[in-house]
Each structure stands twice: as structure tokens, then as C-alpha cells.
């Protein structure tokens, strides 16, 4: 095993050493002004960087200047107008150090060269489909020039770009354009100036032959902002929704947070090769084109919702991230968690608030809970890292957003808004910390948030055991809540957290009861919903004047990211599934009931006993289907059974992935059998000939229609295949088309092949459609899927150099197909680690993230566990890995 060979074999490179939050020291040099001259050329781009540095009065005195720099060729270094000889500095693979420098302001000019064409890591300056673009967060600027590449060094940038005019008619950088012109030999230039001091990670430039879609926005103070969305030629007809989302985001941030945009232009560029969703570079957002380009025949309702959310997210960063940035990368949640919270609120206002909340809870449970429960668990603010790119996680983003949401719940909307205003005001132009954020909230609310702050530093999902006890004699209801958090890597003891629990009591007839809380924690003055605050390991809250036994409804609106166990039992869940006035709690009641039922079925089937048919569950779903007063999108969510990965997580140990899969299939087909005609009726009723619109209403009706189809297809009969095939061939939008394929993909029928072939033809080489084609096959539960995925890797449309395609095929197989990925013979794990090994030299960031899909391996049975450990061990033993993959692999099996 690698742990044993480490350090003993002379051939083994030393293990990379981690960076610790506790070791933070202020930067020894500050930079006021950066002037870049960039001569773009495919294989040798020349960058001349002039920086004005000065010693930081808040740091220890130093006689050297240390600059970060990687994968560049250093051409020359001049200090205060003097060209330096080689003895005046040292260059290593990652640093340039100037020696014997006096502690006073200096002007430094560095010339270097990089090779964008050969850059497959997609960090720094690279080319995507011939377009030059950059990605600097977290530490990519150091691949463009030598610089103190850390977020607490903020400077004002001016950038002059020069390129061949035919190859790159468009030249963009941050800020406002201040000059442009033609040059000899068919070249031209543009100069951009960004007046706002920013850290290097927000730097961006783009050059290429792109189409531009323009629009404008007038800010709350009446300033006009020119908006541009740049896309590859032939794609401009897919940008309207992105532009509309941008304008709505800009208005919303003014109205809800009082934040106004601050430059004359806001540009977005869509590129096809991108390591993540998008990037919030100041005034020049760069996007994965998947999150810009939508048209009814190429994109689903979910794609539209993602475009809206991600456009908003990146735009909102202009304040939460750019104007107020992070002191160091440990504070990442300060911008990411907060900005996710802001984009969630935006989408809630644009769409249905309860449906959006449930969707966010589903995401949290699907991605963050397993992270918190597995070997990669870390706090919202981690305390150490080897490669910071490995910490752009569901915990930092999604749990980070939950922490902000809890804060708002605890201090109330008015104090929260005041706290946000104060946070922005006080920290504008600064690199801030989580402490700065918390202290703004403490000042605004007058509350002590010291215990609450533990949410940032303590990993793991708290488990709450909730029990209710009714006393008919005293007419009281005692709500007792106990909290505990299981140990996580590096944190064995857990302190109690400050947890807001939104709750209510429901009478037997389904009405909400007035709450009279006897304790002082809240003023439950005859409201029907209140928030009790849990701060100890165990607490009891007593409600008075409760005249008949109530049903407890707790964790309304999912008021805290916790796992809940209650003493209510099946009857309560079914009752709340029908009557809970809080949609989120109502949905959760259905999920909890279904989870328990599925665990029961899994056990029964494994023991060879006859499994339950879910009769009461089917009845509850019947009511959902018959209730016209329900929002269709909500009803669709009620119909969805918990997924296999969630069930595995819920069972928690010794899981047999096949048994879970079979149990879920059994319940789905039993329910479909009981509801068959009703499902078909609803399915037919929801058909519509209306012209496609991505609005939440229409999308919700499609969601319900397709949920009916999905459930009905649980029967796996000829009729369901026929219906799906007809839907596929007659669909006038991608949502219905994809839903039909998602049903057919699991089947062993001719209709499946016919539809996939037709879809491939229709894709006509469009990468975004081909990615759908890949992922729909990778998610199939057919027993031959792993072989199919391997064969697709040889397909001419598959490329390891395109992150979207790798994620669509391998990422979907490993992350969304538990039964085939967690195959008992370990073949899924071997496929994944082989891909990671092959991808690592090409793109370590994407490779590391892919390996992360293995994070739940420990909940499976011994045979699977040893296969997982063997595969990761082989990866570690098989030769040098990037720091990205090394860190994930070692933590995975530590
Ligand atoms: N801030 C970027 C993510 C950068 C990831 C670097 N590995 C996008 C976002 O969260 O808005
Ligand atoms: Zn972000």
C-alpha cells in the first residue's frame, strides 16, 4: 500500500505539504497598480507585467520579493528600470524570488512566455475551440505572469491585448475599454482598465472570433450599462434567456440587497471547454456554454433554470466576492456560501419558493450529506488543504448557503438585511473573513453568535432526535430535541451547535394550532409557526393550552441542515404527507415514509421474505395525483421516490447496491401497478400543444407529466415503452424528449436503440446535445452499462480534453448510477480510477473531482469496500499523480 511505501522508496516524490489556516500571515508586499501587455500567439504568448509594489506596513520587514509563477518561461526581470542579472533572483518551478531588495516602493517589470495551445488543464491562459480565455481562480494567474497570487493582494489593472485581427477580432478584459486600434501586419490591440482594486483571481481576458449579442441596463441611479454576451458563431440564437436572466438579476440585486452595478460594461463569454460552471471575473464573466446556450429544442427546463441561477450567481458575486473579497482561500464560503444563498433567493422570487426550496434540499441531501458523512468531510471553513481547488465543494457552497439561511432565520429578515448592508459597507474594497461577516450580523441583531459560528468550523451533519409528548391532563405538549454529530476525519469530539428549528402543531382535522410556548426562547404568542432554538445537547420546549393530541411538524422549510429522527411513526408521516401546511415538511414527510418503506423492502428481499407492496404509500400518492389544488411541480416532487444513493446513505453500512436497486424497482412497480390508470389519465391531461415557454408554471406541468411517465414505466411493460417512444418522436421540446429517453434508457427493447440513434442524428455534432446523449446512456440501470460506457469512450465524439463530455459520460456513470458503479465485482471502481489516471496529466482539476464521486464507498459491503480500497490504492501506487488527485486519493482511503 502506498502509505507504507511513502518515503521509503527513493523514486517516490515527497508528499505535498498542506497549507493551514492557522499559518496565515499578511502579504509582505502590496501591489497598487498592474499594467499588462499581452501579445497573443497560440504557442508563445508574451506577457510583460509592470507592477508597482510597496512593503506592507502590517507585515514583517523583508529583503526579498517572492512571486508565484508556474509553467512559464521567464524572459527578463527589471527592477526600477534596471535589467537584473541572474544572480539577483532565483526561479524555481513555482516561485521567482528577487534578493536584496530595499523596503521601499518599487517598479517591477517582468517578461514571460506561456503556451496557451498546450494548456489542457484549463487554468491560466488556454484556448477553447480556438478562443483564448483565462481561468484564474483559485491560483491560475501565476500561469500568466509572476505575481503575489493571493486574494488579499488587491490591485488596479490595465491590460493591453494584441493579436492577429482575423484570428481574434474580439479582444476583451476586465473593466471598461479605454483604447483600441489597428497595427501593422494585420494585428490590432485593445486596452482595458478596471478601476476597482481586485485580487488576481478575478483577472480575465478573452480573445477570438466571437459573435456578440448586445443589450443594455439602466441601474437604480440611472447609469447605463452596456451588456454583451459573446458566443461562438452560429450560437447567438441561444442567448436570449441568459440575457433576460442577467437583466433580472441586476434589478433583483438592487431591489432586494440594494446593490448596484459599478462599471460601464458587463460582458459574458461562453466557451465550450471549462472546468466548472462559470467564473465571476470582474466585469467579464466567463461561462461554460452549457449554462448560457438554451433554446427549446436543445435545452430542458432544468437547463433553463440552471442558466438563470448561474447567471445570477456570477452576477451577484460582483458584490459578494468581488467588491468584498476573501482574505485567504480558507474563507471561500464567505463568497460562495453567501452567493449561493443569494442565487437561491433570486430563483425563489423568480419561480415557486417552496418548489425551489425542496429542490435545494434535494441537492444538499444528494451531494453535501454524503460528503459530510464520508472520508472527504470538512468544515464549511476548512482548516487545511493541499490543493484549494479540491475545496470548491457542496459543503463550502451548499452547506455554506444553509448557514447563511439559518442566520437569517435566527436574527430575522430586517436585522439580516441591515447586517448585509453593514458587511458590504464596512468591507468594500477589502479582503474579509468569516469573522467580519459574523460581526456585522452581531452588530445588526444585537445577538451573540459565538456558538452559531461553530457551523463554520465543525464538520458533519448533526443528527436530531425529536420526540413529542402530549399530556391531556396538563394540556401541554413537550417537544424534546437531542443533537449529536458523528466524528469526521480530524474531528472526533463535536460540540453542540446553535440550531433553529421551525415548527408547528397540527390538529387531528389538519388545522394549524396556536402555539403558546411556556419557555422564554421565543415569543410563540398564538402564532401557528415558531422557531425554537436548540443550543444544548438536549432541550425540552413545552407548549401550553394544547387541548387535544397534536401532530408535530418540525424542520419546516428545512430550517437547518440536519438529519431528523422523530417518534411519530408511519401514521404521522402519512398524515403530514396529506396535511402539513408547510410544503417542504409535507414533501419531507413523504420522503421519510418512502425511505423507511424502502429500507424495510430491501431487508425483506435480502432475507427472502415477501416484500411489502406499499399500499398505504400508493394511496397517499393517489391523493397527490387527484388533488388539483397542488402546484404541479410540487406534486411531481411528491411522486419521486428517494434515490438509490440516498437510500444507501440512509442505511449507512454494509449496503448491497443490487439489493437497494431491486427494492426500489419493486416499490416503483408495485405503486405503478396500483396507480396505473390514474397515472395514465394525469399523463394525458397534462399533454399540451401550447408553444414552449420555460416559465415555472409550464415547466411544472411538464415535470408532473414526466413524473407520471417515470412512475408508470416502473411497470416495465410494452405500453410504457410505447408511450415513451411516442413522446420521444412527437416532442416539441428537449424536456419531453430527454424525459422519454431517460425512461427508455433502462429498457432492453428495440424502441430504446431506435430513439438513441435518432437522437444522435438530431444532435448533428452539437456538443451540448451529444453530452446529453452520453449521459442518458451512462445513467442506464441495464446490466451492460459499464461495458457500454467503456465503448462510448472510444466514440469519435468523446474526448478527455472536454470536461463537459468527461462529466457527461464518466461523471454521470459514477455519480448517478449507483447500482452499476458500485458493482459487486469492483469493475465500476476500476473504470473510474483508470479514467482518473489517464485524465490526470491532461486536467488534474477535473480528474480530482471525478475521483470524488467515490466518496460514499464506505457505506457498502465488505466486498465492495475492498474493491474500492484496492482501486484507489492502485491509483496511488501507479506513478506520480497531481497534487489535486493525490489529495483526494489519500483522504479517500485514509
Ligand atoms: N468562483 C468560481 C469557481 C472557481 C473554481 C475554481 N476551481 C465560480 C463560482 O462559484 O461562482
Ligand atoms: Zn460562486
Tab-separated table of C-alpha atoms in Angstrom, residues 226-561:
chain	number	residue	atom	x	y	z
A	226	UNK	CA	-23.724	48.034	-21.914
A	227	UNK	CA	-24.347	44.290	-21.713
A	228	UNK	CA	-22.681	41.811	-24.046
A	229	UNK	CA	-22.883	38.046	-24.390
A	230	UNK	CA	-20.155	36.613	-26.597
A	231	UNK	CA	-20.610	33.185	-28.146
A	232	UNK	CA	-19.161	31.077	-30.929
A	233	UNK	CA	-20.598	31.865	-34.341
A	234	UNK	CA	-23.935	30.222	-35.011
A	235	UNK	CA	-24.966	30.197	-31.356
A	236	UNK	CA	-26.352	33.703	-30.890
A	237	UNK	CA	-29.901	32.408	-31.219
A	238	UNK	CA	-29.487	30.584	-27.932
A	239	UNK	CA	-28.594	33.574	-25.747
A	240	UNK	CA	-31.920	35.360	-25.184
A	241	UNK	CA	-32.749	33.645	-21.915
A	242	UNK	CA	-29.288	34.293	-20.485
A	243	UNK	CA	-29.557	37.978	-21.330
A	244	UNK	CA	-33.003	38.217	-19.813
A	245	UNK	CA	-31.772	36.415	-16.684
A	246	UNK	CA	-28.886	38.853	-16.420
A	247	UNK	CA	-31.153	41.886	-16.512
A	248	UNK	CA	-33.492	40.358	-13.961
A	249	UNK	CA	-30.526	39.548	-11.701
A	250	UNK	CA	-29.240	43.098	-11.888
A	251	UNK	CA	-32.630	44.516	-10.976
A	252	UNK	CA	-33.206	42.000	-8.202
A	253	UNK	CA	-29.880	42.725	-6.502
A	254	UNK	CA	-30.822	46.394	-6.444
A	255	UNK	CA	-34.283	45.752	-5.083
A	256	UNK	CA	-33.534	43.058	-2.550
A	257	UNK	CA	-29.978	43.859	-1.419
A	258	UNK	CA	-29.595	47.477	-2.558
A	259	UNK	CA	-26.557	46.520	-4.682
A	260	UNK	CA	-25.898	48.479	-7.861
A	261	UNK	CA	-23.554	47.526	-10.686
A	262	UNK	CA	-20.392	49.606	-10.870
A	263	UNK	CA	-18.825	49.554	-14.371
A	264	UNK	CA	-19.967	50.833	-17.787
A	265	UNK	CA	-19.951	47.344	-19.284
A	266	UNK	CA	-20.810	43.857	-18.193
A	267	UNK	CA	-19.630	41.150	-20.537
A	268	UNK	CA	-20.178	37.412	-20.525
A	269	UNK	CA	-18.263	34.997	-22.716
A	270	UNK	CA	-19.472	31.432	-23.312
A	271	UNK	CA	-16.743	28.880	-24.027
A	272	UNK	CA	-17.140	25.188	-24.667
A	273	UNK	CA	-14.238	23.920	-22.553
A	274	UNK	CA	-14.454	24.991	-18.946
A	275	UNK	CA	-13.569	23.287	-15.693
A	276	UNK	CA	-16.715	24.295	-13.852
A	277	UNK	CA	-19.963	26.195	-14.395
A	278	UNK	CA	-18.773	29.763	-14.717
A	279	UNK	CA	-16.472	32.392	-13.274
A	280	UNK	CA	-17.235	35.804	-11.824
A	281	UNK	CA	-14.225	37.787	-13.178
A	282	UNK	CA	-14.826	41.478	-12.645
A	283	UNK	CA	-16.968	42.816	-15.500
A	284	UNK	CA	-16.055	39.825	-17.664
A	285	UNK	CA	-17.754	36.624	-16.570
A	286	UNK	CA	-16.618	33.518	-18.405
A	287	UNK	CA	-19.151	30.703	-18.673
A	288	UNK	CA	-19.268	27.082	-19.583
A	289	UNK	CA	-21.516	27.472	-22.639
A	290	UNK	CA	-23.819	24.789	-21.228
A	291	UNK	CA	-25.040	27.471	-18.810
A	292	UNK	CA	-25.667	30.125	-21.468
A	293	UNK	CA	-26.936	28.413	-24.577
A	294	UNK	CA	-30.564	27.395	-24.351
A	295	UNK	CA	-33.293	27.023	-26.920
A	296	UNK	CA	-36.478	24.943	-26.506
A	297	UNK	CA	-35.250	22.262	-28.904
A	298	UNK	CA	-31.777	21.968	-27.342
A	299	UNK	CA	-32.274	22.586	-23.633
A	300	UNK	CA	-34.519	21.240	-20.904
A	301	UNK	CA	-36.493	23.125	-18.273
A	302	UNK	CA	-33.737	22.209	-15.841
A	303	UNK	CA	-31.147	23.707	-18.207
A	304	UNK	CA	-33.138	26.945	-18.330
A	305	UNK	CA	-33.369	27.050	-14.536
A	306	UNK	CA	-29.623	26.459	-14.281
A	307	UNK	CA	-28.856	29.260	-16.725
A	308	UNK	CA	-30.994	31.646	-14.692
A	309	UNK	CA	-29.415	30.569	-11.400
A	310	UNK	CA	-25.805	30.595	-12.583
A	311	UNK	CA	-26.087	33.905	-14.427
A	312	UNK	CA	-27.480	35.314	-11.188
A	313	UNK	CA	-24.840	33.642	-9.046
A	314	UNK	CA	-21.924	35.043	-11.034
A	315	UNK	CA	-23.527	38.457	-11.268
A	316	UNK	CA	-24.195	38.564	-7.507
A	317	UNK	CA	-20.515	37.855	-6.894
A	318	UNK	CA	-19.875	41.386	-8.085
A	319	UNK	CA	-20.635	42.379	-4.507
A	320	UNK	CA	-20.324	39.153	-2.545
A	321	UNK	CA	-16.878	38.132	-3.739
A	322	UNK	CA	-15.518	40.934	-5.890
A	323	UNK	CA	-16.166	44.220	-4.071
A	324	UNK	CA	-15.822	42.314	-0.807
A	325	UNK	CA	-13.376	39.507	-1.400
A	326	UNK	CA	-11.744	36.808	0.762
A	327	UNK	CA	-8.625	37.285	2.845
A	328	UNK	CA	-7.416	33.755	2.081
A	329	UNK	CA	-8.846	30.633	0.454
A	330	UNK	CA	-9.993	29.230	3.771
A	331	UNK	CA	-12.653	31.945	3.715
A	332	UNK	CA	-14.062	30.630	0.433
A	333	UNK	CA	-17.549	30.105	1.910
A	334	UNK	CA	-17.650	33.814	2.658
A	335	UNK	CA	-18.197	34.460	-1.014
A	336	UNK	CA	-19.528	31.091	-2.199
A	337	UNK	CA	-21.978	30.136	0.545
A	338	UNK	CA	-23.293	33.676	0.665
A	339	UNK	CA	-23.633	33.922	-3.103
A	340	UNK	CA	-25.387	30.557	-3.347
A	341	UNK	CA	-27.813	31.809	-0.707
A	342	UNK	CA	-28.366	34.937	-2.788
A	343	UNK	CA	-28.939	32.999	-6.012
A	344	UNK	CA	-31.322	30.609	-4.246
A	345	UNK	CA	-33.341	33.568	-3.037
A	346	UNK	CA	-33.355	35.048	-6.524
A	347	UNK	CA	-34.639	31.830	-8.094
A	348	UNK	CA	-37.266	31.562	-5.340
A	349	UNK	CA	-38.516	35.017	-6.242
A	350	UNK	CA	-38.499	34.260	-9.959
A	351	UNK	CA	-40.177	30.866	-9.563
A	352	UNK	CA	-42.042	28.951	-6.880
A	353	UNK	CA	-40.430	29.476	-3.482
A	354	UNK	CA	-41.481	26.133	-1.927
A	355	UNK	CA	-40.529	24.154	-5.034
A	356	UNK	CA	-37.143	25.856	-5.181
A	357	UNK	CA	-36.576	25.174	-1.500
A	358	UNK	CA	-37.362	21.491	-1.928
A	359	UNK	CA	-35.069	21.310	-4.960
A	360	UNK	CA	-32.255	22.852	-2.910
A	361	UNK	CA	-32.850	20.421	-0.074
A	362	UNK	CA	-32.676	17.536	-2.557
A	363	UNK	CA	-29.348	18.832	-3.860
A	364	UNK	CA	-27.995	19.255	-0.362
A	365	UNK	CA	-29.031	15.770	0.640
A	366	UNK	CA	-27.738	14.202	-2.566
A	367	UNK	CA	-24.331	15.871	-2.558
A	368	UNK	CA	-23.476	17.501	0.735
A	369	UNK	CA	-24.770	14.912	3.216
A	370	UNK	CA	-22.696	12.105	1.706
A	371	UNK	CA	-19.678	14.406	1.703
A	372	UNK	CA	-20.222	15.210	5.378
A	373	UNK	CA	-20.644	11.530	6.198
A	374	UNK	CA	-17.635	10.221	4.280
A	375	UNK	CA	-13.858	10.388	4.061
A	376	UNK	CA	-13.858	13.793	2.349
A	377	UNK	CA	-15.819	15.540	5.140
A	378	UNK	CA	-14.549	19.005	6.010
A	379	UNK	CA	-15.973	22.076	7.696
A	380	UNK	CA	-17.667	24.892	5.763
A	381	UNK	CA	-14.427	26.701	6.510
A	382	UNK	CA	-11.709	24.047	6.162
A	383	UNK	CA	-8.580	24.375	8.268
A	384	UNK	CA	-6.071	22.927	5.796
A	385	UNK	CA	-5.682	21.927	2.163
A	386	UNK	CA	-3.100	20.627	-0.260
A	387	UNK	CA	-4.901	21.855	-3.378
A	388	UNK	CA	-7.533	24.534	-2.820
A	389	UNK	CA	-9.372	23.570	-5.997
A	390	UNK	CA	-10.432	20.421	-4.138
A	391	UNK	CA	-12.472	22.565	-1.743
A	392	UNK	CA	-14.993	24.000	-4.157
A	393	UNK	CA	-17.375	21.523	-2.646
A	394	UNK	CA	-21.012	21.002	-1.761
A	395	UNK	CA	-20.031	21.719	1.834
A	396	UNK	CA	-18.485	25.119	1.099
A	397	UNK	CA	-21.211	26.069	-1.375
A	398	UNK	CA	-24.461	24.407	-0.337
A	399	UNK	CA	-23.937	23.938	3.374
A	400	UNK	CA	-22.329	27.387	3.347
A	401	UNK	CA	-25.600	28.744	1.965
A	402	UNK	CA	-27.594	26.880	4.621
A	403	UNK	CA	-25.514	28.549	7.311
A	404	UNK	CA	-26.394	31.977	5.917
A	405	UNK	CA	-30.052	30.950	5.711
A	406	UNK	CA	-30.039	29.826	9.363
A	407	UNK	CA	-28.522	33.136	10.355
A	408	UNK	CA	-31.352	34.936	8.643
A	409	UNK	CA	-33.886	32.680	10.359
A	410	UNK	CA	-32.307	33.352	13.750
A	411	UNK	CA	-31.930	37.115	13.589
A	412	UNK	CA	-34.923	37.851	11.346
A	413	UNK	CA	-35.121	39.440	7.878
A	414	UNK	CA	-34.702	43.064	8.963
A	415	UNK	CA	-31.596	42.547	11.069
A	416	UNK	CA	-30.237	40.295	8.326
A	417	UNK	CA	-30.657	42.978	5.676
A	418	UNK	CA	-29.058	45.586	7.963
A	419	UNK	CA	-26.221	43.199	8.667
A	420	UNK	CA	-25.680	42.621	4.945
A	421	UNK	CA	-25.629	46.355	4.260
A	422	UNK	CA	-23.109	46.883	7.039
A	423	UNK	CA	-20.981	43.961	5.841
A	424	UNK	CA	-20.819	45.379	2.302
A	425	UNK	CA	-20.229	48.928	3.508
A	426	UNK	CA	-17.508	48.109	6.019
A	427	UNK	CA	-15.607	45.647	3.874
A	428	UNK	CA	-15.925	47.264	0.450
A	429	UNK	CA	-12.580	47.001	-1.354
A	430	UNK	CA	-11.230	44.702	1.368
A	431	UNK	CA	-10.334	41.064	1.711
A	432	UNK	CA	-12.585	39.885	4.536
A	433	UNK	CA	-13.018	36.889	6.820
A	434	UNK	CA	-15.914	34.874	8.191
A	435	UNK	CA	-15.371	36.815	11.435
A	436	UNK	CA	-16.076	40.091	9.614
A	437	UNK	CA	-19.346	38.662	8.334
A	438	UNK	CA	-20.433	37.326	11.714
A	439	UNK	CA	-19.552	40.534	13.489
A	440	UNK	CA	-21.657	42.572	11.034
A	441	UNK	CA	-24.577	40.250	11.827
A	442	UNK	CA	-23.957	40.503	15.576
A	443	UNK	CA	-23.920	44.296	15.417
A	444	UNK	CA	-27.094	44.387	13.354
A	445	UNK	CA	-29.013	41.989	15.570
A	446	UNK	CA	-27.524	42.597	18.990
A	447	UNK	CA	-27.158	38.846	19.341
A	448	UNK	CA	-24.192	36.800	20.436
A	449	UNK	CA	-23.360	34.461	17.548
A	450	UNK	CA	-20.306	32.821	19.109
A	451	UNK	CA	-21.927	29.405	19.344
A	452	UNK	CA	-23.562	29.772	15.958
A	453	UNK	CA	-20.115	30.296	14.441
A	454	UNK	CA	-19.294	26.638	15.161
A	455	UNK	CA	-21.226	25.819	11.980
A	456	UNK	CA	-18.219	27.164	10.053
A	457	UNK	CA	-15.616	25.087	11.801
A	458	UNK	CA	-17.305	21.830	12.729
A	459	UNK	CA	-17.835	19.235	10.006
A	460	UNK	CA	-20.555	16.592	9.885
A	461	UNK	CA	-24.329	16.650	9.656
A	462	UNK	CA	-25.948	16.965	13.092
A	463	UNK	CA	-28.489	14.293	13.915
A	464	UNK	CA	-31.539	15.388	15.833
A	465	UNK	CA	-33.718	13.029	17.777
A	466	UNK	CA	-37.052	14.694	18.272
A	467	UNK	CA	-39.825	13.383	20.445
A	468	UNK	CA	-43.172	14.830	21.368
A	469	UNK	CA	-45.171	14.013	24.475
A	470	UNK	CA	-48.718	15.130	24.991
A	471	UNK	CA	-50.265	15.442	28.431
A	472	UNK	CA	-54.087	15.529	28.275
A	473	UNK	CA	-54.233	16.428	31.971
A	474	UNK	CA	-51.956	19.473	31.747
A	475	UNK	CA	-52.938	20.188	28.144
A	476	UNK	CA	-49.284	20.542	27.352
A	477	UNK	CA	-47.090	19.246	24.572
A	478	UNK	CA	-43.408	18.636	25.350
A	479	UNK	CA	-41.043	18.786	22.426
A	480	UNK	CA	-37.702	17.243	23.340
A	481	UNK	CA	-34.791	17.578	20.960
A	482	UNK	CA	-31.360	15.992	21.319
A	483	UNK	CA	-28.453	16.710	18.989
A	484	UNK	CA	-25.285	14.813	18.201
A	485	UNK	CA	-22.758	14.831	15.377
A	486	UNK	CA	-20.720	11.786	14.411
A	487	UNK	CA	-16.922	12.141	14.281
A	488	UNK	CA	-15.403	13.245	10.976
A	489	UNK	CA	-11.790	12.981	9.753
A	490	UNK	CA	-9.598	15.003	12.099
A	491	UNK	CA	-12.512	15.977	14.390
A	492	UNK	CA	-13.534	13.330	16.849
A	493	UNK	CA	-15.320	15.409	19.507
A	494	UNK	CA	-18.241	17.574	18.489
A	495	UNK	CA	-19.712	20.481	20.430
A	496	UNK	CA	-23.417	21.318	20.349
A	497	UNK	CA	-24.499	23.707	17.600
A	498	UNK	CA	-26.952	26.565	17.664
A	499	UNK	CA	-29.823	25.201	15.565
A	500	UNK	CA	-33.013	26.998	14.526
A	501	UNK	CA	-35.947	24.603	14.339
A	502	UNK	CA	-39.028	25.943	12.648
A	503	UNK	CA	-42.081	24.005	13.810
A	504	UNK	CA	-45.806	23.888	14.273
A	505	UNK	CA	-48.509	21.659	15.716
A	506	UNK	CA	-51.304	20.257	13.616
A	507	UNK	CA	-54.705	19.265	14.954
A	508	UNK	CA	-56.350	15.971	14.046
A	509	UNK	CA	-58.506	17.750	11.475
A	510	UNK	CA	-55.463	19.153	9.738
A	511	UNK	CA	-55.719	22.689	11.121
A	512	UNK	CA	-52.707	24.543	12.484
A	513	UNK	CA	-52.855	25.008	16.248
A	514	UNK	CA	-51.915	28.246	18.020
A	515	UNK	CA	-48.601	27.914	19.826
A	516	UNK	CA	-48.098	29.013	23.422
A	517	UNK	CA	-44.529	28.308	24.307
A	518	UNK	CA	-44.109	28.349	28.074
A	519	UNK	CA	-40.385	28.978	27.963
A	520	UNK	CA	-38.808	32.263	27.027
A	521	UNK	CA	-36.809	31.164	23.998
A	522	UNK	CA	-39.335	32.512	21.575
A	523	UNK	CA	-42.448	34.502	21.802
A	524	UNK	CA	-44.815	31.949	20.395
A	525	UNK	CA	-47.711	34.259	21.002
A	526	UNK	CA	-50.593	32.485	19.349
A	527	UNK	CA	-48.689	32.155	16.096
A	528	UNK	CA	-49.139	28.818	14.356
A	529	UNK	CA	-45.468	28.502	13.500
A	530	UNK	CA	-42.421	29.333	15.541
A	531	UNK	CA	-38.692	28.848	15.603
A	532	UNK	CA	-37.245	27.170	18.684
A	533	UNK	CA	-33.514	27.465	19.187
A	534	UNK	CA	-31.554	24.427	20.173
A	535	UNK	CA	-28.221	25.247	21.811
A	536	UNK	CA	-27.591	22.373	24.225
A	537	UNK	CA	-27.137	18.660	23.642
A	538	UNK	CA	-30.723	18.164	24.755
A	539	UNK	CA	-33.595	20.548	25.423
A	540	UNK	CA	-37.316	20.380	26.067
A	541	UNK	CA	-39.767	23.025	24.894
A	542	UNK	CA	-43.215	22.976	26.460
A	543	UNK	CA	-46.292	24.230	24.653
A	544	UNK	CA	-49.369	25.067	26.693
A	545	UNK	CA	-53.101	25.190	26.082
A	546	UNK	CA	-52.956	22.256	23.722
A	547	UNK	CA	-56.429	20.847	24.079
A	548	UNK	CA	-56.119	17.663	22.016
A	549	UNK	CA	-53.202	15.427	20.948
A	550	UNK	CA	-51.435	17.221	18.101
A	551	UNK	CA	-49.200	16.023	15.273
A	552	UNK	CA	-45.793	17.609	15.417
A	553	UNK	CA	-44.496	19.257	12.279
A	554	UNK	CA	-40.846	20.064	12.665
A	555	UNK	CA	-37.971	21.325	10.493
A	556	UNK	CA	-40.352	23.410	8.443
A	557	UNK	CA	-38.793	24.982	5.402
A	558	UNK	CA	-35.847	22.723	6.216
A	559	UNK	CA	-34.730	25.316	8.738
A	560	UNK	CA	-31.381	23.603	9.432
A	561	UNK	CA	-29.156	21.140	7.533
